[in-house]
């Protein structure tokens, strides 16, 4: 149900309207872009392990079909409602447009806390949800392609593709009905870390802009920058990993049970293993406990990465946020009130709608792989290596010098699937960041990067509708 007091969807609409003022598109066309095209709200019974029957509430929203298929993750969370799924579906439309992924936007949600269910119960819920989608023609490689989101991962995607394929025998492209699958089930190497890596590439690109950094009183580059990460799930873990590997210092990590701080830096893998072993992030060796998890958001740092859920930075805590840059890894972590307060403080907010597009970008690569039925790099890897070896041997004989074995191995290397996926992602995130910043630089009236990102998205979606000839 739409919550009239607070609506995530209305917040997205407000941001859209603010940006639309900087465009010249017809009002009716803008209304069409904003609207959610289809909302499927379902209820279905599932028998639990103890014999009880539970009625499950779930959603799939297709925000836009200006490109097919439409695409977006499936979330398992108690906070799922129609408003949230509509908001997330619309963000998917804008996200795909910005990163030039030719999909419309969609999103799914099941209103459950996955921690309260056994694996077998979760499998039954996921499979039943999938068959409901099949029944209403809400899933398929050319229709609507789900992916993981909060509370779901490879395992759930494997259940979905298996259910879909068994209901659609003989469909040659069935593997393309969902992305984020395990590699053995048609997944692509590099998908798991894609969103966190995309967050890193996007923030790094902003940090490499000397002019922008000067305005914030920071030096260019990510090296040495102090980073705070909220949420040690898929996105938070990988964001922390790539910042640390590129020389940033992850001084704090927050989970829902509390946060930990170490000025010398934390290693996300060690923290993850500690949490797995003890059931809590707290009491990590060498770190200080922060009992109230949200206090970590208010720490002195250069970059804050909220990678858990929406609305965590809002009217009540925004003025205490000290980070110079906020990289919105989660969807909607800042409310519009927080935006206003932080923009006044000149905090640079790198917006969710493109910053966390790494997942959908690599999902696009996975979908292409599924449709082409061939692993990336399979055809050219060996050819490249043979050619590189040949060139190297020629150069050695011409110069009379030889390179070390390690150098030879490096130069010869032909791209594997994961290399190509990471490279495609890096290119996508750099281009998107530059496009958004160029729009912002060109029009100084645009108040913030989020608005510039929306302008970028609106222009691309509107152009696409126009080219369809629906709005002559
Ligand atoms: P996840 O379930 O893997 O991880 C979320 C983590 O946040 C969990 O470890 C959870 O315990 C923690 N958390 C929950 N509430 C918290 C709180 N109040 N304080 C601190 N930590 C808290 O989910 P994910 O896939 O990493 O998604 C995180 C966010 O990123 C979501 O907003 C999601 O929509 C967005 N996102 C995810 C992807 C993706 O590819 N997975 C892509 C785009 C956007």
XYZ file of C-alpha atoms and ligand atoms in Angstrom:
516
model
C 0.000 0.000 0.000
C 1.160 3.524 -0.588
C 2.141 5.197 2.642
C 0.754 8.741 2.451
C 2.928 10.051 5.305
C 6.168 8.904 3.785
C 6.488 7.596 0.272
C 9.760 6.490 -1.289
C 8.057 6.549 -4.696
C 6.914 10.145 -4.204
C 10.462 11.047 -3.203
C 11.706 9.631 -6.508
C 8.972 11.607 -8.296
C 10.042 14.772 -6.472
C 13.648 14.302 -7.579
C 12.420 13.619 -11.124
C 10.281 16.781 -11.188
C 13.159 18.867 -9.870
C 15.381 17.618 -12.701
C 12.655 17.843 -15.371
C 12.733 21.618 -14.963
C 16.173 21.578 -16.533
C 14.868 19.791 -19.637
C 12.600 20.915 -22.471
C 10.483 17.792 -22.899
C 6.700 17.835 -23.298
C 4.835 17.620 -19.962
C 2.820 14.571 -21.082
C 5.952 12.734 -22.106
C 7.514 13.459 -18.716
C 4.356 12.105 -17.022
C 4.621 8.899 -19.056
C 8.279 8.445 -18.143
C 7.461 8.875 -14.425
C 4.492 6.488 -14.324
C 4.768 2.831 -13.299
C 3.353 0.882 -16.250
C 2.347 -2.360 -14.484
C 2.076 -3.393 -10.830
C 1.496 -7.060 -10.001
C 0.605 -7.610 -6.346
C 0.216 -11.231 -5.410
C -0.552 -13.420 -2.429
C 0.128 -17.135 -2.346
C 0.130 -19.855 0.294
C 3.257 -21.798 1.258
C 3.339 -24.772 3.616
C 6.087 -24.309 6.218
C 8.297 -27.040 7.701
C 6.022 -27.381 10.761
C 2.937 -27.938 8.552
C 1.583 -24.386 9.017
C 0.303 -22.557 5.925
C 1.585 -19.004 5.548
C 0.185 -16.494 3.079
C 3.060 -14.658 1.403
C 2.750 -11.109 0.056
C 4.871 -10.309 -2.989
C 5.215 -7.825 -5.842
C 6.650 -7.324 -9.299
C 6.537 -3.838 -10.744
C 7.393 -3.010 -14.337
C 8.014 0.694 -14.391
C 8.861 1.073 -18.041
C 8.818 -0.938 -21.250
C 10.358 1.692 -23.508
C 13.050 -0.962 -23.994
C 12.578 -4.713 -23.679
C 13.043 -6.653 -21.556
C 12.637 -4.718 -18.349
C 14.968 -5.526 -15.531
C 15.455 -5.223 -11.789
C 16.312 -7.183 -8.665
C 14.132 -9.126 -6.258
C 14.255 -8.110 -2.628
C 13.412 -10.249 0.412
C 12.642 -7.917 3.290
C 9.930 -7.290 5.855
C 9.868 -3.646 4.746
C 8.733 -4.563 1.210
C 5.541 -2.834 0.143
C 4.061 -1.580 -3.108
C 5.445 1.904 -2.655
C 8.988 0.667 -2.139
C 8.913 -1.690 -5.129
C 7.458 1.055 -7.359
C 10.210 3.456 -6.302
C 12.947 0.893 -6.879
C 11.475 -0.064 -10.268
C 11.477 3.561 -11.413
C 15.072 4.017 -10.260
C 15.936 0.990 -12.440
C 14.569 2.743 -15.553
C 16.745 5.790 -14.921
C 19.751 3.697 -13.925
C 19.665 1.580 -17.089
C 19.303 4.697 -19.239
C 22.311 6.429 -17.674
C 24.631 3.467 -18.113
C 23.335 2.736 -21.631
C 21.915 -0.671 -20.757
C 19.020 -1.229 -23.185
C 16.410 -2.352 -20.632
C 13.287 -0.862 -19.093
C 13.058 -0.682 -15.288
C 11.421 -3.247 -13.000
C 11.704 -4.543 -9.438
C 10.339 -7.369 -7.326
C 9.873 -7.896 -3.636
C 8.712 -10.576 -1.228
C 7.634 -9.363 2.192
C 9.575 -11.770 4.383
C 12.578 -11.718 6.660
C 14.649 -14.522 5.122
C 16.327 -15.159 8.495
C 13.012 -16.469 9.829
C 12.760 -19.258 7.243
C 14.609 -22.513 6.597
C 16.420 -23.000 3.295
C 13.706 -25.394 2.165
C 10.981 -22.848 2.996
C 12.856 -20.100 1.127
C 13.181 -22.389 -1.880
C 9.444 -23.102 -1.861
C 8.632 -19.370 -1.582
C 11.034 -18.447 -4.409
C 9.820 -21.199 -6.724
C 6.157 -20.353 -6.094
C 6.844 -16.645 -6.704
C 8.510 -17.570 -10.012
C 5.597 -19.713 -11.146
C 3.220 -16.828 -10.297
C 5.361 -14.585 -12.541
C 5.310 -17.183 -15.339
C 1.515 -17.507 -15.085
C 1.045 -13.764 -15.637
C 3.789 -13.512 -18.273
C 5.849 -11.302 -15.955
C 9.155 -13.086 -16.514
C 11.178 -14.189 -19.539
C 14.384 -13.320 -21.389
C 12.476 -10.943 -23.685
C 9.908 -9.767 -21.110
C 11.250 -9.109 -17.633
C 14.536 -10.362 -16.190
C 14.956 -10.326 -12.386
C 18.275 -10.318 -10.507
C 19.494 -10.369 -6.880
C 18.863 -7.516 -4.483
C 18.707 -7.069 -0.719
C 18.255 -10.478 0.934
C 18.719 -12.547 -2.233
C 21.714 -13.920 -4.123
C 22.946 -16.614 -6.497
C 21.057 -19.370 -4.718
C 17.646 -17.750 -5.232
C 18.497 -16.942 -8.871
C 19.349 -20.624 -9.458
C 15.923 -21.627 -8.076
C 14.261 -19.069 -10.343
C 15.981 -20.215 -13.551
C 15.310 -23.854 -12.717
C 11.600 -23.203 -12.072
C 11.287 -21.095 -15.220
C 13.068 -23.651 -17.426
C 10.925 -26.503 -16.112
C 7.737 -24.537 -16.892
C 9.008 -23.568 -20.361
C 10.478 -26.779 -21.767
C 12.476 -26.305 -24.946
C 12.899 -22.551 -24.561
C 16.455 -22.252 -25.833
C 17.113 -18.890 -24.159
C 15.577 -19.837 -20.788
C 18.844 -19.072 -18.930
C 18.335 -15.402 -19.844
C 15.150 -15.213 -17.721
C 17.153 -14.094 -14.682
C 20.681 -12.815 -13.992
C 23.003 -13.095 -11.016
C 22.992 -16.886 -11.395
C 25.854 -19.113 -10.262
C 28.404 -19.558 -13.071
C 27.470 -23.250 -13.326
C 23.869 -22.217 -14.089
C 24.683 -19.690 -16.825
C 26.005 -16.867 -14.644
C 28.877 -14.653 -15.713
C 32.190 -14.338 -13.888
C 32.420 -10.948 -12.181
C 28.694 -10.545 -11.399
C 28.974 -11.131 -7.654
C 31.361 -8.203 -7.048
C 29.910 -6.024 -9.840
C 27.856 -3.544 -7.815
C 30.595 -2.925 -5.236
C 33.226 -2.645 -7.962
C 31.003 -0.226 -9.899
C 30.601 1.876 -6.739
C 34.379 1.980 -6.451
C 34.909 2.907 -10.138
C 32.288 5.679 -9.944
C 33.635 7.241 -6.742
C 37.225 6.872 -7.972
C 36.340 8.762 -11.164
C 34.862 11.628 -9.137
C 37.933 11.595 -6.851
C 40.170 11.831 -9.930
C 38.539 15.166 -10.884
C 41.017 17.621 -9.398
C 38.655 20.617 -9.625
C 35.843 18.839 -7.780
C 38.250 17.612 -5.089
C 39.685 21.093 -4.613
C 36.183 22.428 -3.911
C 35.848 19.789 -1.173
C 39.291 20.552 0.260
C 40.550 17.103 -0.788
C 43.485 15.936 -2.860
C 42.717 13.922 -6.028
C 42.660 10.110 -5.963
C 41.260 7.503 -3.577
C 44.603 6.581 -2.014
C 44.737 7.407 1.692
C 41.094 8.524 1.825
C 39.203 7.506 4.974
C 36.128 5.442 4.163
C 33.130 4.368 6.305
C 30.918 1.555 4.982
C 27.418 0.746 6.228
C 26.279 -2.837 5.545
C 28.645 -5.766 5.073
C 26.436 -7.579 2.565
C 27.207 -8.108 -1.103
C 27.540 -4.437 -2.050
C 29.151 -3.160 1.163
C 31.661 -6.007 1.349
C 32.871 -5.546 -2.225
C 32.897 -1.741 -2.025
C 35.094 -1.981 1.088
C 37.325 -4.562 -0.619
C 38.043 -2.449 -3.714
C 38.592 0.796 -1.758
C 41.031 -1.034 0.547
C 42.834 -2.724 -2.350
C 43.342 0.680 -3.993
C 44.877 2.272 -0.927
C 41.894 3.797 0.902
C 41.561 3.199 4.641
C 38.258 1.647 5.672
C 38.075 3.086 9.196
C 34.603 1.806 10.136
C 32.071 -0.807 9.119
C 28.476 -0.727 10.388
C 26.028 -3.600 10.559
C 22.567 -3.602 12.105
C 23.842 -4.982 15.442
C 26.509 -2.268 15.846
C 29.620 -0.855 14.215
C 33.395 -1.149 14.607
C 36.126 1.456 14.208
C 39.861 1.263 13.626
C 41.751 4.384 12.513
C 44.416 2.168 10.896
C 41.896 0.414 8.686
C 39.773 -2.727 8.677
C 40.016 -5.726 6.365
C 36.477 -6.582 5.204
C 37.220 -10.301 4.751
C 38.574 -10.648 8.310
C 35.569 -8.732 9.643
C 33.228 -10.908 7.596
C 34.812 -14.104 8.966
C 34.654 -12.728 12.516
C 30.955 -11.953 12.104
C 30.310 -15.386 10.650
C 32.083 -17.085 13.540
C 30.659 -14.987 16.405
C 27.308 -13.886 14.963
C 28.208 -10.207 15.411
C 30.463 -7.569 13.936
C 31.207 -6.292 17.461
C 34.374 -7.216 19.443
C 36.525 -7.482 16.322
C 40.177 -7.721 17.441
C 41.934 -4.333 17.422
C 38.747 -2.360 16.732
C 36.574 -0.176 18.980
C 32.894 -1.055 19.288
C 30.262 1.524 18.371
C 27.126 0.222 20.085
C 24.677 2.405 18.150
C 25.262 1.398 14.542
C 24.031 4.678 13.020
C 26.687 6.629 14.982
C 29.235 5.254 12.489
C 27.588 7.329 9.751
C 28.528 10.458 11.693
C 32.254 9.699 11.943
C 34.879 12.081 10.567
C 35.784 10.600 7.147
C 36.314 11.490 3.480
C 33.953 8.991 1.876
C 30.790 7.482 3.360
C 29.326 4.436 1.611
C 25.803 3.568 2.803
C 25.302 0.045 1.416
C 22.385 -1.311 3.449
C 18.882 0.112 3.073
C 17.012 3.298 2.218
C 16.432 6.433 4.356
C 19.341 5.833 6.720
C 20.463 9.451 6.298
C 17.489 11.682 6.899
C 16.321 14.973 8.391
C 17.249 13.832 11.890
C 20.932 12.964 11.340
C 22.024 14.690 8.099
C 23.445 17.771 9.817
C 25.792 15.542 11.855
C 27.233 13.763 8.778
C 30.861 14.837 8.347
C 31.833 12.925 5.197
C 32.883 15.113 2.254
C 31.674 12.550 -0.302
C 28.723 10.177 0.038
C 28.686 7.302 -2.445
C 25.138 5.972 -2.496
C 25.763 2.249 -2.887
C 22.325 1.338 -1.509
C 19.144 2.451 -3.226
C 17.672 5.605 -1.684
C 19.877 5.859 1.433
C 19.246 9.634 1.646
C 15.838 11.249 2.021
C 15.128 14.515 0.133
C 15.402 16.357 3.497
C 18.911 14.940 3.959
C 19.761 15.967 0.403
C 18.847 19.589 1.130
C 20.858 19.698 4.369
C 23.942 18.020 2.881
C 23.895 20.037 -0.327
C 23.907 23.205 1.815
C 27.045 21.838 3.478
C 28.478 21.225 -0.057
C 28.790 17.482 0.562
C 29.256 15.743 -2.785
C 26.532 13.111 -3.105
C 27.286 10.576 -5.833
C 23.770 9.323 -6.553
C 22.483 5.752 -6.277
C 20.692 5.797 -9.584
C 23.914 5.339 -11.460
C 26.529 4.614 -8.796
C 25.106 1.184 -7.975
C 24.465 0.342 -11.638
C 27.396 -2.086 -11.711
C 25.046 -4.965 -10.928
C 22.672 -4.247 -13.782
C 25.541 -3.516 -16.170
C 27.127 -6.903 -15.561
C 23.662 -8.479 -15.554
C 23.352 -7.111 -19.072
C 26.625 -8.851 -19.964
C 25.277 -12.059 -18.391
C 22.037 -11.824 -20.371
C 24.009 -11.298 -23.600
C 26.128 -14.339 -22.729
C 22.959 -16.402 -22.169
C 21.496 -15.345 -25.510
C 24.747 -16.016 -27.371
C 25.336 -19.320 -25.553
C 29.088 -18.757 -25.399
C 31.467 -17.708 -22.639
C 33.192 -14.337 -23.080
C 36.759 -14.759 -24.261
C 36.291 -18.337 -25.421
C 36.967 -17.551 -29.062
C 39.777 -15.015 -28.789
C 41.737 -15.804 -25.607
C 44.119 -18.359 -27.117
C 44.458 -16.405 -30.353
C 45.492 -13.262 -28.428
C 48.005 -15.223 -26.344
C 49.585 -16.822 -29.419
C 49.775 -13.456 -31.167
C 51.245 -11.689 -28.101
C 53.808 -14.472 -27.740
C 54.752 -14.121 -31.378
C 55.163 -10.308 -31.143
C 57.215 -10.661 -27.969
C 59.522 -13.273 -29.491
C 60.041 -11.054 -32.530
C 60.853 -8.049 -30.327
C 63.270 -10.109 -28.253
C 65.105 -11.335 -31.326
C 65.228 -7.814 -32.836
C 66.512 -6.162 -29.640
C 68.607 -9.064 -28.361
C 67.006 -8.645 -24.938
C 64.658 -10.992 -23.080
C 61.889 -10.128 -20.649
C 61.450 -11.902 -17.290
C 59.091 -14.895 -17.011
C 56.666 -12.806 -14.958
C 56.641 -10.023 -17.596
C 56.202 -12.582 -20.379
C 53.197 -14.070 -18.595
C 51.664 -10.601 -18.087
C 52.165 -9.444 -21.696
C 50.952 -12.719 -23.211
C 47.774 -12.902 -21.140
C 44.641 -13.165 -23.287
C 41.477 -11.753 -21.752
C 39.335 -14.184 -19.776
C 35.662 -13.685 -19.072
C 36.242 -11.872 -15.780
C 38.791 -9.493 -17.374
C 36.316 -8.520 -20.090
C 33.463 -8.094 -17.631
C 35.524 -5.868 -15.303
C 36.797 -3.849 -18.249
C 33.271 -3.350 -19.640
C 32.109 -2.286 -16.178
C 35.001 0.153 -15.692
C 34.329 1.748 -19.074
C 30.594 2.017 -18.291
C 31.069 3.646 -14.879
C 33.721 6.096 -16.071
C 31.626 7.165 -19.073
C 28.475 7.567 -16.977
C 30.291 9.649 -14.345
C 31.797 11.894 -17.009
C 28.460 12.328 -18.804
C 26.684 13.357 -15.597
C 29.445 15.725 -14.510
C 29.473 17.279 -18.025
C 25.719 18.000 -17.735
C 26.311 19.529 -14.296
C 29.288 21.616 -15.478
C 27.349 22.855 -18.495
C 24.438 24.148 -16.434
C 25.532 25.768 -13.157
C 21.845 26.182 -12.208
C 21.631 22.403 -11.621
C 21.999 22.226 -7.853
C 23.556 18.800 -7.334
C 24.876 15.646 -8.965
C 21.629 13.716 -8.324
C 19.669 16.268 -10.344
C 22.304 16.139 -13.094
C 21.966 12.315 -13.138
C 18.178 12.596 -13.432
C 18.559 15.101 -16.293
C 20.866 12.623 -18.015
C 18.325 9.796 -17.513
C 15.303 11.865 -18.565
C 17.035 12.993 -21.761
C 17.909 9.421 -22.706
C 14.497 7.893 -21.912
C 12.622 10.778 -23.559
C 14.770 10.481 -26.678
C 13.995 6.783 -26.798
C 10.211 7.370 -26.481
C 10.427 10.042 -29.164
C 12.246 7.669 -31.475
C 9.494 5.086 -30.940
C 7.203 7.664 -32.518
C 4.618 7.463 -29.718
C 5.008 11.150 -28.980
C 5.483 12.856 -32.335
P 22.650 -7.786 1.253
O 21.433 -8.403 1.816
O 23.693 -8.643 0.652
O 23.385 -6.893 2.361
C 22.791 -5.878 3.120
C 23.549 -5.779 4.440
O 23.085 -4.654 5.179
C 23.334 -7.015 5.323
O 24.582 -7.517 5.768
C 22.491 -6.463 6.476
O 22.716 -7.153 7.695
C 22.961 -5.028 6.543
N 22.030 -4.140 7.220
C 20.674 -4.205 7.257
N 20.164 -3.195 7.981
C 21.225 -2.478 8.435
C 21.348 -1.326 9.240
N 20.270 -0.706 9.726
N 22.593 -0.872 9.521
C 23.688 -1.490 9.037
N 23.629 -2.594 8.248
C 22.406 -3.079 7.950
O 22.119 -6.693 0.215
P 22.915 -6.028 -0.976
O 22.652 -6.798 -2.199
O 24.299 -5.738 -0.532
O 22.098 -4.657 -1.134
C 22.356 -3.528 -0.314
C 21.773 -2.304 -0.982
O 22.349 -2.150 -2.285
C 20.264 -2.317 -1.193
O 19.766 -1.002 -1.062
C 20.117 -2.766 -2.642
O 18.907 -2.331 -3.207
C 21.301 -2.077 -3.250
N 21.747 -2.680 -4.509
C 22.169 -3.966 -4.573
C 22.619 -4.486 -5.783
C 23.186 -5.870 -5.913
O 23.724 -6.197 -6.984
N 23.145 -6.694 -4.893
C 22.574 -3.689 -6.943
C 22.132 -2.366 -6.841
C 21.727 -1.878 -5.611
